């Protein structure tokens, strides 16, 4: 096949292949929402006591129990009419639903302002839709008025309110992400057509990732939650657009050197393909390290995030080039790169940055290190672990009910602790629970499958230090039993997050280093890149410590924030280091001196890195507009870290370190040796003419 025929056939063949793939994947992508769940066990540690307790409860007669608390409150004190109203409404609810133990008796507060009715039912089982319908029906039947407020709280209502937020993530998250990326691409490309191409390709990649994610769920039981599917979409558009920016920038450069778009694209992919493959490899490797986590939400995010990145990679390396070649040079209108033309030579921002970094590299390096270190001290100001009731940006009814209870019953437990014990030891366990310190009361619950459920009420407020001590003492005393419930789950969540961080972080560092060493053929350059992104992670978390509680009013930090932000910032941040260092290595192979290679690499890739950083930061910043504090905190830290990495670390610190170290940055590779007649330090290829590309 001639070159001209191949140039016509290959893009059309790739386009046809993608049409076939989408037709095959389409039915599966539409089913992803059907397997998405946000149950408690989807976010708990796999091996924790509380998770085991929840799993046993699901198998008891009636299935998983839904626990609610109805809170009747009047500021001036409840009247006799209020009490009759409450009793009548509870009777109505008991008649409409199968409540465990029938209509409960009200528990009055000491000040007479509040009446609490604990309610439990097995009616919904594990069906989230039935649970939500139950909660809404109870809320409709429990109505106040005339100064009497009625709120429905408890773990069941909290799960329903959280589910509403997660359900709202899908559409708004996707639409907002697409809008943000579209605006940035229009500003970057300054073309009425070009911005559409990478955006459409990213949309196709997102559709593909949904189908693959559904397949993983069906084949391996991979957990799909609102959080993990949302992050997958963010990664497809964020990382995918980054790859597109690099490919398009290099393609524009090669169009000045090659007459035919097909040949220009081949040269572009040869030039930037290894960097794109390595950058996606670091992200995928980092995310797959989450499989070592015990926390279900973190472990489930690893495969879905990897699917998103790899689908974006495949689309950007095949579909994007095919579309660009078929559209020809006119896709760049009005700034069309003509064959044989020279790019506009101007002293841009990154040339100025490179000059300042190259003039006093050690000074710049020391100043940047001190700045990042100072910002990292802000981690000391991070608030404590985030409680369940503080995890919403806008306070739902379930949380207001819990806060009312906390004020009305300050010295009394209002949230049950669940103990699952072997059936033949139920009496013994019940006696031990009642005798345990901090226990206000305990009652036998359901029995089935060899297990008996015991409902325990603590003497102290939920998630207080005293209640935590009660749970820990129960676990020590009840050998062979499992202690669960909302407070126990929070304890396990915090403990497991610390354990996961200690295991996953080293795995991420080692996997990323291996990929960087293979790409750059050096030990020093990869260590510089990894040290830089770790410093960025610390600084971004530190800024979070200065902002979360004092400015945003967040009452706590999500226990999983340090680990997830580390994985994303290290894996994604190294991308920009790869773009920079790979170009620096190209220039060095072409015979440039180390300092010149570093400055040329910054000048030619600075615009691409800045554009990519802005897009990636903006996509993660979309999470800050969601309704859950953990997502807001994660989006804030990653977006800020990406910006620090883009405009401080890559432009100044990595460049300064490269200039200061000279050839030693490539040690022990061949480029670390002085150039000479033997050719040990130079390439046999003719030197390439450096071209300034100020913006993609």
XYZ file of C-alpha atoms in Angstrom:
696
model
C 0.000 0.000 0.000
C 1.379 3.398 -1.000
C 1.967 6.169 1.523
C -0.976 8.158 0.185
C -3.332 5.177 0.358
C -2.201 4.378 3.877
C -2.716 7.984 4.920
C -6.327 7.735 3.776
C -7.087 4.197 4.922
C -5.686 4.157 8.472
C -7.722 7.083 9.898
C -10.947 5.772 8.358
C -10.219 2.262 9.632
C -9.668 3.581 13.154
C -12.872 5.589 12.972
C -14.821 2.530 11.833
C -13.288 0.446 14.611
C -14.413 2.963 17.208
C -17.947 2.978 15.837
C -18.027 -0.812 16.207
C -16.600 -0.660 19.740
C -19.173 1.899 20.860
C -22.000 -0.161 19.379
C -20.742 -3.167 21.333
C -20.168 -1.292 24.601
C -23.325 0.822 24.488
C -25.743 -1.634 26.134
C -23.296 -2.248 28.996
C -22.539 1.434 29.604
C -26.237 2.112 30.121
C -26.334 -0.508 32.907
C -23.591 0.998 35.078
C -26.096 3.002 37.115
C -27.946 -0.230 37.926
C -24.932 -1.690 39.759
C -23.912 1.523 41.508
C -24.544 1.329 45.237
C -23.780 3.581 48.170
C -24.481 1.175 51.006
C -22.615 1.436 54.270
C -20.582 -1.685 53.469
C -19.401 -0.108 50.207
C -17.440 2.476 52.196
C -16.282 0.341 55.155
C -13.069 -1.643 55.695
C -13.440 -5.134 54.288
C -12.020 -6.892 57.365
C -13.397 -4.679 60.143
C -15.681 -5.817 62.946
C -18.358 -3.334 61.938
C -18.358 -4.569 58.333
C -18.677 -8.166 59.454
C -21.550 -7.156 61.738
C -23.348 -5.380 58.889
C -22.932 -8.407 56.610
C -24.372 -10.747 59.244
C -27.304 -8.376 59.830
C -28.176 -8.593 56.129
C -28.598 -12.372 56.495
C -30.761 -12.271 59.609
C -34.544 -12.824 59.293
C -35.985 -9.844 57.493
C -32.587 -8.881 56.135
C -30.789 -5.671 56.977
C -32.639 -3.511 59.509
C -33.352 0.157 58.871
C -33.044 2.226 62.031
C -34.766 5.592 62.371
C -35.252 8.083 65.173
C -38.289 10.379 65.236
C -37.589 13.580 67.152
C -40.478 15.739 68.406
C -39.333 19.095 69.780
C -40.824 22.356 71.052
C -38.552 25.093 72.390
C -40.816 26.039 75.294
C -41.514 22.442 76.264
C -43.803 19.788 74.785
C -47.510 20.098 75.563
C -49.984 17.308 76.247
C -51.386 17.879 72.764
C -47.885 17.462 71.310
C -47.529 14.112 73.052
C -50.912 12.950 71.769
C -49.931 14.040 68.274
C -46.678 12.088 68.494
C -48.395 8.957 69.825
C -51.020 9.096 67.096
C -48.446 9.517 64.335
C -46.343 6.618 65.674
C -49.440 4.458 65.758
C -50.144 5.390 62.139
C -46.564 4.557 61.118
C -46.699 1.221 62.960
C -49.916 0.387 61.134
C -48.404 1.187 57.736
C -45.055 -0.560 58.253
C -43.785 -3.681 59.995
C -41.824 -2.224 62.888
C -39.638 -4.431 65.054
C -41.402 -4.578 68.421
C -44.402 -2.585 67.168
C -44.973 1.085 67.980
C -42.129 2.230 70.301
C -42.498 4.157 73.524
C -41.256 7.716 73.552
C -38.156 8.670 75.556
C -38.544 12.206 76.986
C -35.620 14.540 77.571
C -34.997 15.836 81.091
C -35.875 19.405 80.130
C -39.212 18.321 78.627
C -38.544 19.906 75.228
C -37.955 16.732 73.222
C -39.457 13.291 72.736
C -37.438 10.591 70.985
C -38.935 7.496 69.318
C -36.391 4.881 68.119
C -37.873 2.905 65.200
C -36.476 -0.170 63.437
C -37.829 -2.270 60.598
C -36.633 -5.040 58.279
C -39.128 -4.052 55.623
C -36.691 -2.575 53.042
C -33.941 -5.180 53.592
C -30.947 -4.263 51.432
C -33.055 -2.554 48.761
C -31.962 1.088 48.731
C -35.036 2.224 46.787
C -37.370 0.632 49.328
C -35.383 2.172 52.176
C -35.659 5.623 50.627
C -39.398 5.150 50.081
C -39.816 4.101 53.708
C -37.945 7.146 55.007
C -39.957 9.516 52.836
C -43.237 7.904 53.906
C -42.336 8.184 57.593
C -41.404 11.824 57.094
C -44.752 12.513 55.453
C -46.677 10.842 58.272
C -44.630 12.514 61.014
C -45.672 16.152 60.558
C -45.331 19.047 62.959
C -46.696 22.565 62.953
C -47.682 25.328 65.320
C -44.233 25.448 66.902
C -43.842 21.667 67.091
C -40.967 20.413 64.945
C -40.685 16.797 63.844
C -37.467 15.445 62.347
C -36.603 11.935 61.202
C -32.993 10.925 61.791
C -31.057 7.754 62.482
C -28.740 5.708 60.312
C -31.469 4.831 57.811
C -32.453 8.458 57.246
C -28.784 9.460 57.076
C -28.174 6.856 54.365
C -31.181 8.148 52.411
C -30.001 11.755 52.602
C -26.483 10.728 51.587
C -27.902 8.711 48.700
C -29.698 11.799 47.395
C -26.381 13.623 47.225
C -24.628 10.722 45.484
C -27.505 10.357 43.006
C -27.153 14.029 42.146
C -23.453 13.603 41.308
C -23.927 11.765 38.010
C -25.639 14.342 35.822
C -24.398 17.623 37.359
C -20.858 16.288 37.713
C -20.683 15.248 34.068
C -22.320 18.412 32.709
C -20.203 20.717 34.855
C -17.013 18.900 33.937
C -17.792 19.066 30.217
C -18.643 22.777 30.457
C -15.447 23.605 32.348
C -13.247 21.666 29.911
C -15.021 23.200 26.904
C -14.472 26.767 28.145
C -10.797 26.136 28.869
C -10.193 24.479 25.485
C -11.787 27.420 23.671
C -9.495 29.808 25.544
C -6.430 27.633 24.962
C -6.901 26.928 21.264
C -8.602 30.165 20.196
C -10.334 28.204 17.457
C -14.056 27.748 16.821
C -13.581 24.094 15.805
C -10.452 22.572 17.353
C -11.737 22.564 20.954
C -14.594 20.255 19.967
C -12.322 17.427 18.823
C -10.642 16.524 22.159
C -13.896 17.170 23.999
C -15.831 14.739 21.789
C -13.062 12.156 22.105
C -13.104 12.523 25.906
C -16.862 11.992 25.862
C -16.413 8.833 23.818
C -13.743 7.636 26.274
C -16.100 8.291 29.184
C -18.823 6.228 27.511
C -16.337 3.411 26.911
C -15.160 3.527 30.523
C -18.734 3.115 31.751
C -19.135 -0.062 29.714
C -15.798 -1.475 30.870
C -16.578 -0.600 34.492
C -19.871 -2.494 34.228
C -18.007 -5.465 32.790
C -15.549 -5.455 35.691
C -18.431 -5.390 38.136
C -20.088 -8.380 36.501
C -16.889 -10.378 36.101
C -15.074 -9.630 39.364
C -17.634 -7.994 41.623
C -15.796 -4.662 41.601
C -17.500 -2.150 43.881
C -19.139 0.725 42.006
C -20.105 3.661 44.211
C -21.156 7.218 43.529
C -17.730 8.409 44.625
C -15.710 6.021 42.446
C -17.834 6.500 39.313
C -17.673 10.278 39.762
C -13.885 10.235 40.078
C -13.689 7.991 37.013
C -15.485 10.658 34.966
C -13.178 13.347 36.342
C -10.112 11.315 35.365
C -11.382 10.596 31.850
C -11.913 14.265 31.076
C -8.992 15.610 33.108
C -6.245 13.171 32.193
C -7.634 12.591 28.701
C -7.634 16.295 27.900
C -4.061 16.519 29.207
C -2.947 13.840 26.758
C -4.857 15.577 23.977
C -3.143 18.892 24.708
C 0.302 17.301 24.462
C -0.516 15.416 21.257
C -2.150 18.408 19.557
C 0.737 20.722 20.507
C 3.298 18.308 19.093
C 1.136 17.711 15.995
C 0.947 21.457 15.362
C 4.739 21.592 15.624
C 5.233 18.725 13.181
C 2.792 20.204 10.648
C 5.395 22.903 10.016
C 7.945 20.193 9.164
C 5.762 17.739 7.210
C 3.461 18.551 4.320
C 0.953 15.760 4.837
C -1.049 15.615 8.109
C -0.660 11.829 8.268
C 3.135 12.053 8.316
C 3.012 14.930 10.795
C 0.824 12.888 13.136
C 3.151 9.888 12.898
C 6.073 12.100 13.872
C 4.068 13.672 16.681
C 3.113 10.301 18.150
C 6.705 9.079 17.880
C 7.849 12.178 19.718
C 5.295 12.448 22.519
C 3.874 8.921 22.522
C 6.372 7.542 25.072
C 5.651 10.439 27.445
C 1.898 9.928 27.149
C 2.230 6.178 27.676
C 4.496 6.651 30.690
C 2.284 9.322 32.228
C -0.810 7.155 31.897
C 1.198 4.224 33.207
C 2.129 6.098 36.383
C -1.497 7.064 37.000
C -2.740 3.524 36.359
C -0.008 1.984 38.515
C -0.685 4.410 41.345
C -4.415 3.780 41.254
C -3.994 0.006 41.101
C -1.993 0.226 44.325
C -5.318 1.081 45.964
C -6.208 -2.593 45.568
C -3.977 -3.159 48.602
C -6.258 -0.933 50.682
C -8.668 -2.548 53.133
C -11.185 0.276 52.840
C -13.825 -0.799 50.325
C -14.336 2.701 48.911
C -10.599 3.167 48.293
C -10.091 -0.316 46.879
C -13.069 0.069 44.556
C -11.776 3.407 43.293
C -8.524 1.820 42.087
C -9.936 -0.309 39.245
C -12.506 2.295 38.157
C -9.935 5.085 38.112
C -7.562 2.883 36.135
C -10.319 2.076 33.646
C -10.971 5.792 33.181
C -7.311 6.622 32.552
C -6.699 3.716 30.173
C -9.869 4.401 28.184
C -8.795 8.031 27.881
C -5.323 6.915 26.761
C -6.610 4.554 24.071
C -9.035 7.150 22.738
C -6.447 9.920 22.639
C -3.820 7.759 20.916
C -6.199 6.377 18.257
C -9.466 8.244 17.797
C -8.050 11.740 18.350
C -5.219 11.337 15.775
C -7.635 9.818 13.273
C -10.058 12.731 13.546
C -7.298 15.331 13.382
C -5.780 13.762 10.266
C -9.160 13.491 8.542
C -9.983 17.122 9.321
C -6.586 18.296 8.066
C -4.862 21.586 8.778
C -8.104 23.544 8.599
C -9.075 22.272 12.055
C -6.599 24.828 13.477
C -8.326 27.785 11.786
C -7.714 30.686 12.135
C -4.158 29.904 13.417
C -3.286 27.333 10.752
C 0.342 26.064 10.904
C 1.595 26.242 7.304
C 4.145 23.773 5.970
C 7.662 25.219 6.122
C 6.617 28.190 8.222
C 8.418 29.316 11.337
C 6.560 29.689 14.628
C 6.246 33.199 15.963
C 9.348 33.872 18.014
C 8.504 35.759 21.154
C 9.791 35.890 24.655
C 7.024 34.163 26.529
C 6.270 33.665 30.179
C 8.011 30.312 30.389
C 11.111 31.574 28.665
C 11.306 34.281 31.310
C 10.737 31.720 34.069
C 13.433 29.494 32.632
C 15.886 32.380 32.465
C 15.333 33.278 36.105
C 15.568 29.630 37.164
C 18.722 29.136 35.144
C 20.428 32.272 36.436
C 20.323 31.353 40.136
C 19.203 27.723 40.279
C 20.289 27.017 43.851
C 18.605 30.156 45.181
C 15.366 29.364 43.382
C 15.519 25.743 44.557
C 16.115 26.679 48.195
C 13.373 29.322 48.178
C 10.840 26.938 46.696
C 11.740 24.182 49.143
C 11.343 26.537 52.103
C 7.977 27.749 50.782
C 6.615 24.235 50.306
C 7.933 23.207 53.715
C 6.272 26.174 55.386
C 2.946 25.411 53.698
C 3.197 21.782 54.800
C 3.156 22.925 58.426
C -0.485 23.769 57.869
C -1.258 20.037 58.149
C -0.929 20.541 61.901
C -4.109 22.612 61.693
C -6.216 19.974 59.956
C -9.393 19.331 61.979
C -9.984 15.879 63.468
C -11.775 13.013 61.791
C -15.014 13.950 60.052
C -18.144 12.621 61.736
C -21.078 11.312 59.722
C -23.353 14.208 60.645
C -20.708 16.730 59.548
C -20.161 15.222 56.098
C -22.828 17.278 54.297
C -22.289 20.759 52.890
C -25.990 21.581 53.237
C -27.483 20.147 56.420
C -30.192 17.534 55.663
C -33.017 16.603 58.010
C -31.242 13.521 59.343
C -28.370 15.666 60.603
C -30.606 18.325 62.183
C -32.413 15.514 64.009
C -29.116 14.212 65.389
C -28.094 17.687 66.504
C -31.430 18.197 68.238
C -30.893 14.908 70.056
C -27.370 15.869 71.067
C -28.661 19.076 72.679
C -31.679 17.476 74.358
C -29.893 14.332 75.572
C -26.328 15.543 76.213
C -25.440 12.711 78.589
C -27.348 9.896 76.910
C -26.685 7.646 73.947
C -29.113 8.177 71.101
C -27.574 5.869 68.503
C -27.651 2.087 68.948
C -24.566 -0.110 69.012
C -25.094 -3.479 67.339
C -23.556 -6.636 68.764
C -23.716 -9.848 66.697
C -22.939 -12.921 68.775
C -23.159 -16.692 68.168
C -26.663 -17.901 69.013
C -25.518 -20.491 71.569
C -23.754 -17.740 73.532
C -26.497 -15.135 73.342
C -27.432 -15.215 77.035
C -23.823 -15.069 78.140
C -23.077 -12.193 75.783
C -26.188 -10.251 76.806
C -25.203 -10.484 80.482
C -21.646 -9.368 79.691
C -22.897 -6.421 77.639
C -25.241 -5.223 80.377
C -22.410 -5.417 82.912
C -19.947 -3.545 80.702
C -18.985 0.020 81.713
C -20.706 2.771 79.730
C -23.727 0.648 78.732
C -27.139 2.117 79.578
C -29.124 -0.892 78.402
C -29.192 -3.841 76.010
C -31.930 -5.946 74.460
C -31.926 -9.190 72.504
C -32.775 -8.720 68.840
C -33.224 -11.074 65.926
C -31.813 -14.593 65.694
C -30.981 -16.533 62.542
C -28.191 -18.295 60.700
C -26.452 -19.140 63.950
C -26.277 -15.511 65.098
C -28.192 -13.325 67.524
C -28.417 -9.537 67.331
C -28.183 -7.502 70.556
C -29.072 -3.802 70.473
C -27.028 -1.740 72.920
C -27.553 1.848 74.064
C -24.520 3.638 75.458
C -24.655 6.101 78.313
C -22.760 8.737 76.328
C -23.350 10.805 73.200
C -22.640 9.210 69.790
C -19.020 9.339 68.578
C -17.845 10.910 71.838
C -14.624 9.792 73.489
C -16.636 8.025 76.209
C -18.770 6.118 73.708
C -15.618 5.138 71.784
C -14.182 3.726 75.015
C -17.404 1.740 75.547
C -17.198 0.210 72.052
C -13.538 -0.695 72.497
C -14.218 -2.304 75.883
C -17.048 -4.352 74.372
C -14.761 -5.609 71.631
C -12.146 -6.639 74.165
C -14.663 -8.407 76.396
C -16.765 -10.160 73.714
C -14.470 -12.671 72.094
C -16.053 -14.212 69.000
C -18.703 -11.499 68.674
C -18.782 -8.506 66.327
C -19.548 -4.945 67.421
C -21.064 -2.717 64.738
C -23.290 0.282 64.257
C -22.578 3.805 63.026
C -20.118 4.767 65.768
C -18.196 1.500 65.479
C -18.007 2.001 61.727
C -16.479 5.433 62.218
C -13.810 3.984 64.528
C -12.946 1.268 62.000
C -12.905 3.799 59.187
C -10.294 5.947 60.929
C -8.130 2.995 61.990
C -8.188 1.412 58.541
C -7.407 4.686 56.781
C -4.207 4.982 58.808
C -3.314 1.367 58.071
C -4.003 1.745 54.343
C -1.862 4.871 54.121
C 1.120 3.022 55.571
C 0.770 0.226 53.020
C -0.374 1.970 49.825
C 1.937 5.004 49.935
C 5.177 2.970 49.646
C 3.634 0.864 46.887
C 2.729 3.988 44.915
C 6.204 5.463 45.310
C 7.950 2.263 44.202
C 5.678 1.657 41.201
C 5.974 5.242 39.973
C 9.756 5.214 40.406
C 10.080 2.018 38.375
C 8.149 3.535 35.469
C 10.143 6.762 35.593
C 13.480 4.920 35.699
C 12.445 2.843 32.664
C 11.396 5.953 30.719
C 14.183 8.363 31.667
C 16.986 5.782 32.083
C 18.145 7.560 35.187
C 17.874 7.307 38.957
C 18.411 10.942 39.864
C 15.726 12.480 37.617
C 12.963 10.125 38.864
C 13.916 10.811 42.488
C 13.681 14.555 41.841
C 10.232 14.203 40.275
C 8.876 12.003 43.060
C 10.319 14.201 45.810
C 8.732 17.221 44.130
C 5.230 15.738 44.001
C 5.467 14.511 47.601
C 6.372 18.073 48.626
C 3.393 19.374 46.644
C 1.113 16.892 48.411
C 2.273 18.093 51.816
C 1.856 21.750 50.841
C -1.635 21.214 49.403
C -2.763 19.370 52.536
C -1.222 22.143 54.613
C -3.234 24.800 52.801
C -6.279 22.637 53.421
C -5.476 22.797 57.125
C -5.479 26.598 56.907
C -8.771 26.716 55.010
C -11.089 23.836 55.891
C -12.135 24.816 59.397
C -11.260 28.542 59.676
C -12.703 29.615 56.305
C -15.063 26.859 55.132
C -16.354 25.837 58.541
C -15.740 22.114 58.054
C -15.858 20.272 61.375
C -13.455 17.521 60.380
C -11.218 15.951 57.753
C -12.263 12.859 55.841
C -10.083 9.964 57.119
C -9.407 8.846 53.548
C -8.250 12.285 52.342
C -4.485 11.873 52.967
C -4.295 8.574 51.096
C -6.514 9.453 48.123
C -4.969 12.893 47.654
C -1.493 11.341 47.802
C -2.296 8.731 45.160
C -3.860 11.248 42.786
C -1.296 14.017 43.259
C 1.726 11.734 42.947
C 0.357 9.803 39.977
C -1.068 12.828 38.154
C 1.642 15.279 39.195
C 4.394 13.074 37.829
C 2.677 13.419 34.428
C 3.917 16.963 34.038
C 7.384 15.977 35.160
C 7.352 13.289 32.480
C 6.341 15.800 29.800
C 9.162 18.132 30.877
C 11.892 15.564 31.502
C 11.130 13.562 28.364
C 11.548 16.674 26.239
C 14.694 17.541 28.178
C 16.071 14.109 27.372
C 15.221 14.567 23.672
C 17.138 17.850 23.598
C 20.091 16.256 25.402
C 20.182 13.360 22.948
C 20.220 15.923 20.157
C 23.440 17.341 21.589
C 22.250 20.267 23.713
C 24.151 21.120 26.872
C 22.324 20.241 30.113
C 21.301 23.777 31.039
C 20.231 24.583 27.483
C 18.266 21.341 27.278
C 16.442 22.149 30.508
C 15.550 25.665 29.426
C 14.509 24.584 25.930
C 12.316 21.857 27.387
C 10.607 24.384 29.648
C 10.146 26.848 26.810
C 8.679 24.259 24.434
C 6.503 22.365 26.902
C 5.677 25.109 29.402
C 2.542 26.206 27.584
C 1.299 22.632 27.240
C 1.989 21.846 30.908
C 0.271 25.048 32.033
C -2.778 24.344 29.878
C -2.947 20.735 31.004
C -2.553 21.743 34.633
C -5.345 24.273 34.393
C -7.684 21.729 32.807
C -6.899 19.015 35.333
C -7.204 21.402 38.281
C -10.504 22.719 36.947
C -11.966 19.227 36.524
C -11.120 18.250 40.091
C -12.341 21.632 41.310
C -15.769 20.573 40.047
C -15.900 18.288 43.089
C -15.897 21.338 45.365
C -19.368 22.159 44.069
C -20.766 18.800 45.191
C -22.781 18.358 48.367
C -20.446 16.165 50.431
C -17.574 17.497 52.515
C -15.241 14.540 51.685
C -15.608 15.281 47.957
C -15.122 19.012 48.492
C -11.952 18.387 50.502
C -10.592 15.917 47.950
C -11.312 18.223 45.010
C -9.798 21.230 46.814
C -6.537 19.497 47.758
C -5.990 17.886 44.351
C -6.880 21.021 42.355
C -4.599 23.166 44.504
C -1.818 20.593 44.380
C -1.999 20.415 40.584
C -1.725 24.201 40.346
C 1.270 24.262 42.710
C 2.864 21.483 40.713
C 2.216 23.210 37.393
C 3.284 26.765 38.124
C 5.868 26.342 40.879
C 7.393 22.895 40.972
C 7.674 22.047 37.257
C 8.528 25.508 36.001
C 10.900 26.573 38.732
C 12.036 23.802 41.044
C 12.501 20.876 38.634
C 14.099 23.151 36.052
C 16.393 24.707 38.691
C 17.395 21.281 40.001
C 18.145 20.101 36.462
C 20.281 23.149 35.722
C 22.127 22.887 39.042
C 22.890 19.178 38.629
C 23.798 19.339 34.960
C 24.573 15.940 33.465
C 24.335 14.340 36.897
C 20.553 14.543 36.622
C 20.775 11.601 34.163
C 23.001 9.443 36.366
C 23.843 6.621 35.850
C 22.549 6.698 32.281
C 24.611 7.431 29.210
C 23.620 11.112 29.206
C 25.393 11.597 32.551
C 28.769 11.120 30.871
C 30.599 14.024 29.245
C 30.145 14.299 25.492
C 33.202 13.407 23.494
C 34.558 11.911 20.300
C 33.606 8.426 21.485
C 30.011 9.483 21.403
C 29.270 8.376 24.929
C 27.270 11.430 25.737
C 25.727 12.440 22.448
C 23.301 11.030 19.973
C 24.161 9.861 16.484
C 21.014 11.582 15.275
C 21.346 15.066 13.759
C 20.434 17.833 16.199
C 16.858 18.990 15.954
C 16.060 22.617 15.549
C 14.523 23.818 18.849
C 11.107 25.281 18.275
C 9.296 27.501 20.725
C 5.756 26.514 21.350
C 4.287 29.011 23.747
C 0.826 27.454 23.895
C -0.751 24.308 22.556
